[in-house]
Coordinates of C-alpha atoms and ligand atoms in Angstrom, one line a residue:
M1 CA 60.4 2.5 -50.0
T2 CA 57.9 3.6 -53.4
N3 CA 55.0 5.3 -53.3
D4 CA 53.4 3.8 -56.1
A5 CA 52.4 0.7 -54.6
A6 CA 49.0 -1.1 -56.4
D7 CA 46.0 -1.1 -54.1
R8 CA 45.5 -4.6 -54.9
F9 CA 47.2 -8.1 -54.2
P10 CA 48.4 -10.0 -56.5
E11 CA 46.3 -13.4 -58.3
G12 CA 46.9 -16.1 -56.2
F13 CA 48.0 -14.3 -53.0
T14 CA 46.6 -16.5 -49.8
W15 CA 44.7 -15.2 -46.9
G16 CA 44.5 -17.0 -43.7
T17 CA 44.2 -16.8 -39.8
A18 CA 46.3 -18.5 -37.3
T19 CA 45.9 -20.1 -33.8
A20 CA 48.4 -22.6 -31.7
A21 CA 47.4 -25.8 -29.8
H22 CA 48.0 -24.5 -26.2
Q23 CA 46.8 -21.4 -26.6
I24 CA 43.0 -22.5 -27.6
E25 CA 42.6 -26.2 -27.0
G26 CA 42.3 -26.1 -23.4
G27 CA 43.6 -28.9 -20.7
N28 CA 47.1 -29.6 -22.2
T29 CA 48.2 -30.9 -19.2
N30 CA 51.2 -32.8 -20.1
N31 CA 53.3 -30.2 -21.5
D32 CA 56.1 -27.8 -19.7
W33 CA 53.8 -24.8 -20.1
W34 CA 51.1 -26.2 -18.0
A35 CA 53.8 -27.0 -15.3
F36 CA 55.1 -23.4 -15.6
E37 CA 51.8 -21.5 -15.6
H38 CA 51.4 -23.6 -12.3
H39 CA 54.8 -22.8 -10.8
P40 CA 54.6 -20.2 -7.9
T41 CA 57.3 -18.0 -8.8
S42 CA 57.0 -18.5 -12.8
G43 CA 55.5 -15.0 -13.0
T44 CA 52.5 -16.3 -15.6
R45 CA 49.6 -14.8 -14.6
E46 CA 46.9 -17.1 -14.7
S47 CA 46.7 -20.7 -16.3
S48 CA 45.7 -21.8 -19.6
G49 CA 42.9 -24.0 -18.1
D50 CA 40.2 -24.9 -20.7
A51 CA 41.5 -22.1 -23.1
T52 CA 38.7 -21.3 -25.8
D53 CA 37.7 -25.3 -25.7
S54 CA 39.0 -25.8 -29.2
F55 CA 40.4 -29.4 -29.0
N56 CA 36.1 -29.6 -28.9
R57 CA 34.9 -26.9 -30.6
W58 CA 37.6 -26.9 -33.7
P59 CA 34.4 -27.5 -36.0
E60 CA 32.8 -24.2 -35.0
D61 CA 36.4 -22.4 -35.6
A62 CA 36.9 -23.8 -38.8
D63 CA 32.8 -22.8 -39.8
I64 CA 34.2 -19.4 -39.0
V65 CA 37.0 -19.4 -40.9
A66 CA 35.0 -20.7 -44.1
S67 CA 32.4 -18.1 -43.4
L68 CA 35.0 -15.2 -43.6
G69 CA 36.2 -16.7 -46.9
L70 CA 39.9 -17.1 -45.9
D71 CA 41.9 -19.7 -48.0
N72 CA 43.8 -20.9 -45.0
Y73 CA 43.9 -21.7 -41.2
R74 CA 47.0 -21.8 -39.3
F75 CA 47.2 -24.4 -36.0
S76 CA 49.5 -26.4 -34.3
L77 CA 49.8 -29.9 -33.0
E78 CA 50.0 -30.6 -29.2
W79 CA 53.4 -32.8 -29.1
S80 CA 52.4 -33.8 -25.4
R81 CA 49.1 -35.3 -26.6
I82 CA 50.3 -37.3 -29.8
E83 CA 53.4 -38.2 -27.9
P84 CA 52.5 -38.2 -24.0
A85 CA 55.7 -40.7 -23.1
E86 CA 58.6 -40.9 -25.2
G87 CA 58.3 -43.3 -28.0
E88 CA 54.2 -44.1 -27.2
F89 CA 52.0 -42.2 -29.9
S90 CA 48.8 -41.6 -29.7
Q91 CA 46.6 -43.1 -32.7
V92 CA 43.8 -41.2 -31.0
A93 CA 45.6 -37.9 -30.8
L94 CA 47.0 -38.2 -34.5
D95 CA 43.3 -38.8 -35.8
H96 CA 41.8 -36.1 -34.0
Y97 CA 44.6 -33.5 -36.0
A98 CA 44.1 -35.6 -39.0
R99 CA 39.9 -35.1 -38.6
V100 CA 40.8 -31.0 -38.0
C101 CA 42.5 -30.7 -41.6
E102 CA 39.9 -33.0 -43.3
G103 CA 37.1 -30.7 -41.3
L104 CA 38.9 -27.8 -42.9
K105 CA 39.4 -29.1 -46.4
E106 CA 35.6 -30.0 -46.4
R107 CA 34.9 -26.4 -45.7
G108 CA 37.0 -25.3 -48.6
V109 CA 39.8 -24.0 -45.7
D110 CA 43.9 -25.2 -46.5
P111 CA 45.1 -26.6 -43.2
V112 CA 48.5 -24.9 -42.7
V113 CA 50.5 -27.1 -39.9
T114 CA 52.5 -26.1 -37.4
F115 CA 54.4 -29.0 -35.4
H116 CA 56.2 -26.7 -32.6
H117 CA 54.7 -23.8 -31.3
F118 CA 56.2 -23.1 -27.8
T119 CA 55.4 -26.1 -26.0
N120 CA 57.2 -29.5 -25.2
P121 CA 56.0 -32.6 -23.6
Q122 CA 56.9 -32.6 -19.7
W123 CA 59.2 -35.8 -20.5
L124 CA 61.1 -34.1 -22.8
A125 CA 61.5 -31.0 -20.4
A126 CA 62.6 -33.5 -18.1
K127 CA 65.2 -34.7 -20.1
G128 CA 66.8 -31.5 -20.8
G129 CA 64.7 -30.1 -23.4
W130 CA 66.1 -27.5 -26.0
E131 CA 69.4 -27.3 -24.2
E132 CA 70.1 -30.7 -25.1
P133 CA 71.0 -31.6 -28.6
D134 CA 69.5 -34.7 -28.5
T135 CA 66.0 -33.3 -28.5
T136 CA 67.1 -32.5 -32.3
E137 CA 66.4 -36.4 -33.2
R138 CA 63.3 -36.6 -30.6
F139 CA 61.7 -33.8 -32.2
A140 CA 62.4 -35.3 -35.7
A141 CA 60.9 -38.6 -34.9
F142 CA 57.7 -36.6 -33.8
V143 CA 57.5 -34.6 -36.4
E144 CA 58.1 -37.8 -39.0
K145 CA 55.2 -39.6 -37.3
A146 CA 52.9 -36.8 -37.5
A147 CA 53.8 -36.0 -41.1
A148 CA 53.0 -39.6 -42.1
R149 CA 49.3 -39.4 -40.4
L150 CA 48.7 -36.3 -42.2
D151 CA 50.3 -36.5 -45.6
G152 CA 48.0 -35.8 -48.0
L153 CA 46.1 -33.8 -45.7
M154 CA 48.5 -30.4 -44.8
T155 CA 48.6 -27.5 -47.4
R156 CA 51.8 -26.3 -45.5
A157 CA 53.8 -27.5 -43.0
C158 CA 55.6 -24.9 -40.5
T159 CA 58.3 -26.7 -38.6
I160 CA 59.0 -24.6 -35.2
N161 CA 57.2 -21.6 -34.3
E162 CA 59.6 -18.7 -33.4
P163 CA 62.2 -20.8 -31.8
N164 CA 64.3 -17.5 -31.5
V165 CA 61.5 -16.3 -28.9
V166 CA 61.6 -19.6 -27.1
S167 CA 65.0 -19.6 -26.4
M168 CA 65.3 -16.0 -25.5
M169 CA 62.2 -15.6 -23.4
G170 CA 62.9 -19.3 -21.9
Y171 CA 66.8 -19.3 -21.5
G172 CA 67.7 -15.7 -21.6
L173 CA 65.0 -13.8 -19.8
G174 CA 63.3 -16.3 -17.5
I175 CA 59.8 -15.5 -18.7
F176 CA 58.5 -18.9 -20.5
P177 CA 60.0 -22.3 -19.5
P178 CA 62.3 -23.8 -18.5
G179 CA 62.5 -20.3 -16.7
H180 CA 66.5 -20.0 -17.0
T181 CA 68.1 -16.8 -16.9
A182 CA 71.4 -18.4 -18.4
G183 CA 72.9 -15.6 -20.7
I184 CA 73.7 -15.0 -24.2
P185 CA 76.2 -18.1 -24.8
F186 CA 73.7 -20.4 -23.5
V187 CA 70.9 -18.9 -25.6
R188 CA 73.0 -18.9 -28.7
A189 CA 73.4 -22.9 -27.7
V190 CA 69.6 -23.3 -27.7
N191 CA 69.3 -21.5 -31.0
A192 CA 71.7 -23.7 -32.6
N193 CA 70.1 -26.8 -31.5
F194 CA 66.6 -25.3 -33.1
A195 CA 68.4 -24.3 -36.3
D196 CA 69.5 -28.0 -36.0
A197 CA 66.0 -29.5 -35.6
H198 CA 64.4 -27.2 -38.1
R199 CA 66.6 -29.0 -40.5
K200 CA 66.1 -32.3 -39.5
A201 CA 62.3 -31.8 -39.7
V202 CA 62.2 -30.2 -42.8
D203 CA 63.9 -33.7 -44.0
A204 CA 61.2 -35.3 -42.0
V205 CA 58.3 -33.8 -43.7
R206 CA 59.8 -34.3 -46.9
A207 CA 60.1 -38.1 -46.3
A208 CA 56.9 -38.5 -44.7
A209 CA 54.9 -36.1 -46.4
P210 CA 56.5 -35.7 -49.6
G211 CA 55.4 -32.5 -52.0
T212 CA 54.0 -30.6 -48.8
P213 CA 55.9 -27.0 -48.8
V214 CA 57.5 -26.6 -45.4
G215 CA 59.4 -23.5 -44.1
L216 CA 60.2 -22.0 -40.7
T217 CA 58.3 -19.2 -39.0
L218 CA 60.5 -16.6 -37.4
S219 CA 59.6 -13.7 -35.5
M220 CA 61.0 -10.6 -36.5
A221 CA 61.5 -6.6 -35.7
E222 CA 62.2 -4.0 -37.1
Y223 CA 65.2 -2.9 -35.6
V224 CA 66.1 0.8 -34.7
A225 CA 69.6 1.8 -34.0
V226 CA 69.3 4.8 -31.5
D227 CA 71.9 7.2 -30.4
G228 CA 74.5 5.1 -32.0
G229 CA 73.1 1.7 -31.5
E230 CA 74.2 0.2 -35.0
A231 CA 76.8 -2.2 -33.9
R232 CA 74.3 -3.7 -31.0
V233 CA 71.5 -3.7 -33.5
E234 CA 74.0 -6.0 -35.7
K235 CA 74.6 -8.2 -32.6
E236 CA 71.1 -8.5 -31.6
R237 CA 69.8 -9.5 -35.1
A238 CA 72.6 -11.8 -35.5
L239 CA 71.2 -13.9 -32.2
M240 CA 67.6 -13.5 -32.8
E241 CA 67.2 -13.5 -36.7
D242 CA 70.0 -14.2 -38.8
M243 CA 71.4 -17.6 -36.9
F244 CA 67.5 -18.7 -37.9
L245 CA 67.5 -17.4 -41.5
D246 CA 70.8 -19.2 -41.8
A247 CA 69.1 -22.1 -41.6
T248 CA 66.4 -21.6 -44.3
G249 CA 68.3 -22.4 -47.4
G250 CA 66.4 -25.0 -49.5
D251 CA 63.0 -24.4 -47.9
D252 CA 59.9 -24.2 -49.4
F253 CA 59.0 -20.8 -47.9
I254 CA 60.0 -18.1 -44.8
G255 CA 57.3 -17.6 -42.4
I256 CA 57.8 -14.0 -41.0
Q257 CA 56.0 -13.2 -38.1
T258 CA 56.5 -9.3 -37.1
Y259 CA 54.2 -7.3 -34.5
S260 CA 56.4 -4.3 -33.7
R261 CA 59.8 -2.4 -33.6
H262 CA 62.8 -2.5 -31.2
R263 CA 64.7 0.3 -30.6
T264 CA 68.0 -0.1 -29.3
G265 CA 71.0 1.7 -28.3
P266 CA 74.8 0.8 -27.5
H267 CA 73.6 -1.0 -24.5
G268 CA 70.3 -2.4 -25.6
M269 CA 66.7 -2.2 -25.9
V270 CA 65.5 1.3 -25.2
G271 CA 62.0 1.3 -25.2
P272 CA 59.2 3.0 -26.8
E273 CA 60.0 6.5 -28.4
A274 CA 57.8 9.5 -26.7
G275 CA 54.8 10.1 -28.5
V276 CA 54.2 6.9 -30.0
P277 CA 51.3 4.4 -28.3
V278 CA 51.9 1.8 -26.4
L279 CA 50.1 -1.5 -26.8
V280 CA 49.2 -4.3 -23.9
M281 CA 52.0 -6.1 -25.0
G282 CA 54.3 -3.4 -23.6
Y283 CA 55.6 -2.4 -27.2
E284 CA 54.9 0.0 -29.8
F285 CA 51.9 0.2 -32.0
W286 CA 54.0 -0.1 -35.3
P287 CA 52.1 -1.5 -38.1
E288 CA 55.3 -0.7 -40.7
A289 CA 57.4 -3.1 -38.7
L290 CA 55.6 -5.6 -41.0
E291 CA 57.1 -3.8 -44.4
A292 CA 60.9 -3.8 -42.8
T293 CA 61.1 -7.3 -41.9
L294 CA 59.7 -8.5 -45.3
R295 CA 62.1 -6.1 -47.0
R296 CA 65.0 -7.6 -44.4
A297 CA 64.5 -11.1 -44.7
W298 CA 64.3 -10.9 -48.6
A299 CA 67.4 -9.1 -48.7
Y300 CA 69.4 -11.0 -46.2
T301 CA 68.7 -14.4 -47.6
G302 CA 69.2 -12.8 -51.2
G303 CA 65.4 -13.3 -52.6
Q304 CA 66.4 -17.4 -52.5
V305 CA 63.3 -18.4 -50.8
P306 CA 59.7 -16.8 -50.9
L307 CA 58.2 -15.2 -48.1
L308 CA 55.0 -15.8 -46.1
V309 CA 53.4 -13.4 -43.4
T310 CA 52.5 -16.3 -40.8
E311 CA 51.7 -14.2 -38.2
N312 CA 50.9 -10.4 -37.7
G313 CA 48.4 -8.6 -35.7
I314 CA 47.7 -6.7 -32.6
G315 CA 46.6 -7.3 -28.9
T316 CA 44.1 -4.7 -28.4
D317 CA 40.3 -4.1 -26.7
D318 CA 39.9 -1.4 -29.5
D319 CA 38.8 -3.1 -32.8
A320 CA 39.2 0.0 -34.7
Q321 CA 42.6 0.2 -33.8
R322 CA 43.1 -3.4 -35.2
I323 CA 41.8 -2.2 -38.3
E324 CA 44.2 0.7 -38.6
Y325 CA 46.8 -1.6 -37.4
L326 CA 45.8 -4.7 -40.3
Q327 CA 45.5 -1.7 -43.1
R328 CA 48.7 0.1 -42.2
A329 CA 50.5 -3.2 -42.2
L330 CA 48.9 -4.8 -45.4
A331 CA 49.8 -1.0 -47.2
G332 CA 53.6 -2.1 -46.1
V333 CA 53.1 -5.5 -47.5
L334 CA 51.7 -4.0 -51.0
R335 CA 55.1 -1.6 -51.1
A336 CA 57.4 -4.4 -50.3
L337 CA 55.3 -6.2 -53.6
A338 CA 55.8 -3.5 -55.5
D339 CA 59.6 -3.6 -55.1
G340 CA 59.7 -7.0 -56.0
V341 CA 59.7 -9.2 -52.6
D342 CA 58.2 -12.5 -53.1
V343 CA 55.6 -12.0 -50.8
R344 CA 52.8 -15.2 -51.0
G345 CA 50.3 -14.4 -48.3
Y346 CA 49.4 -12.8 -45.3
T347 CA 48.0 -14.6 -41.8
C348 CA 46.7 -12.4 -39.1
W349 CA 47.3 -13.3 -35.6
S350 CA 44.8 -14.5 -34.4
L351 CA 41.7 -16.1 -35.2
L352 CA 40.5 -16.0 -31.5
D353 CA 41.1 -14.2 -28.5
N354 CA 43.3 -16.8 -26.7
F355 CA 45.8 -17.3 -23.9
E356 CA 48.7 -15.2 -24.2
W357 CA 51.1 -17.1 -22.5
A358 CA 52.5 -15.1 -19.6
F359 CA 50.6 -12.5 -20.0
G360 CA 47.3 -14.8 -19.7
Y361 CA 44.1 -13.7 -21.2
E362 CA 44.3 -10.0 -20.9
P363 CA 45.8 -9.2 -24.3
R364 CA 43.2 -9.8 -27.0
F365 CA 44.7 -10.5 -30.6
G366 CA 41.2 -12.2 -31.7
L367 CA 39.6 -11.3 -35.0
V368 CA 36.7 -13.2 -32.7
A369 CA 36.2 -12.5 -29.3
V370 CA 35.4 -15.7 -26.9
D371 CA 33.4 -15.5 -24.0
R372 CA 35.4 -17.0 -21.2
T373 CA 32.5 -18.8 -19.5
S374 CA 30.1 -19.7 -22.1
F375 CA 32.9 -20.3 -24.8
V376 CA 30.6 -18.1 -27.5
R377 CA 32.5 -16.5 -30.6
T378 CA 31.7 -13.6 -31.7
P379 CA 33.2 -12.5 -34.9
K380 CA 34.4 -8.7 -34.3
P381 CA 34.1 -5.9 -37.3
S382 CA 37.9 -6.5 -37.8
A383 CA 37.3 -10.1 -39.1
H384 CA 34.7 -8.6 -41.7
W385 CA 37.0 -6.4 -42.7
L386 CA 40.1 -8.6 -43.0
A387 CA 37.2 -11.0 -44.7
D388 CA 36.6 -8.0 -47.4
V389 CA 40.3 -7.3 -48.5
A390 CA 40.7 -11.0 -48.8
R391 CA 37.4 -11.6 -51.3
T392 CA 37.8 -8.5 -53.1
G393 CA 42.2 -8.6 -53.0
V394 CA 41.9 -4.9 -53.0
L395 CA 43.3 -2.6 -49.8
P396 CA 41.0 0.0 -48.7
P397 CA 43.1 3.5 -48.8
V398 CA 44.7 4.1 -45.1
Ligands
GCO1 C1 54.0 -15.9 -31.1 C2 53.0 -16.6 -31.4 C3 51.7 -16.2 -30.8 C4 51.7 -15.0 -30.0 C5 51.6 -13.6 -30.6 C6 51.1 -12.5 -30.1 O1 54.4 -16.9 -32.1 O2 54.5 -15.1 -30.2 O3 53.2 -17.2 -32.0 O4 51.9 -17.7 -29.8 O5 50.4 -15.3 -28.9 O6 52.7 -13.7 -31.1 O7 52.1 -12.3 -28.7

């Protein structure tokens, strides 16, 4: 680690903020998450319901991103709206997302489109979901269709969001759909399907929307070996990260998504360290994890593919803590840049307080608060703080 990092981001470094369809649109009743939320034993705290009503209010969201002067907005397509039954595509849904892209561009904001962000159409789940190798073909067909409609409108395409989280949470721990606790070999098999689907999706984007930069967005953590946990760390990372990093060769970027660190002993995760604040998500307040994961992704892949931070942020009701988190995380990005890690941009999770999956609406990751009844949006001080950094390219001292 060097101590002489500049306080300024390089020319062309991009700034954005992110959301995902199911977390903000509302009324996504035709996907597996909706079914899971409403299943009495799933453990999900509440229904996504109307979410932030962004299916209707996306112009307001786009106005906010533009008013903050951010370069781009990353959002996701809801597969169950676009392909409500297998092979049956909704022109209205495709046109909707095309309008979102156009609306962003009219406001000077680059659309960054994620094709899969956790949710699956219920028909796909009924056919076996991601444990079924044929799902990779079905996904590629959807990607090709959607990419063709959005050709020329997307600035970047992200194939699959955090496939490692979907497989571990859904097939290992049972807290995401389909709610299985099937064991590590099963998780590995699902991972392999996701890695294969990513490759097929890259090909589909390149065929249908040539020239659109495309990559995977991967959840990473700073793994710390505790009490002789080194071998265990290697095993966990191989399953959670390396299987996917191995599938990124030839991509245009790798999307790095980091929130905290994992302390791992010889038998598995050991939880937070005494004295380190623990967030509502149950993990440590540890903004330096971003620097660690950027360095690891870069070293592991041999610097072959540029990196983009496609998610980083914090669920908290204390917005001053959010600013501290962002500031320290961004200081880590500057240190990594100073050491030659090719990081092209930073995307904050999230634009809005939204539906945080099994946790419901309690964790608030937004730069912008959303009233749960009126849907009124109110930017927080952290939104203006990030806007200033993006505008000036200068990080105030930590
Ligand atoms: C994630 C996600 C988001 C979460 C965020 C905060 O990719 O895990 O992309 O959906 O809301 O990470 O936990």
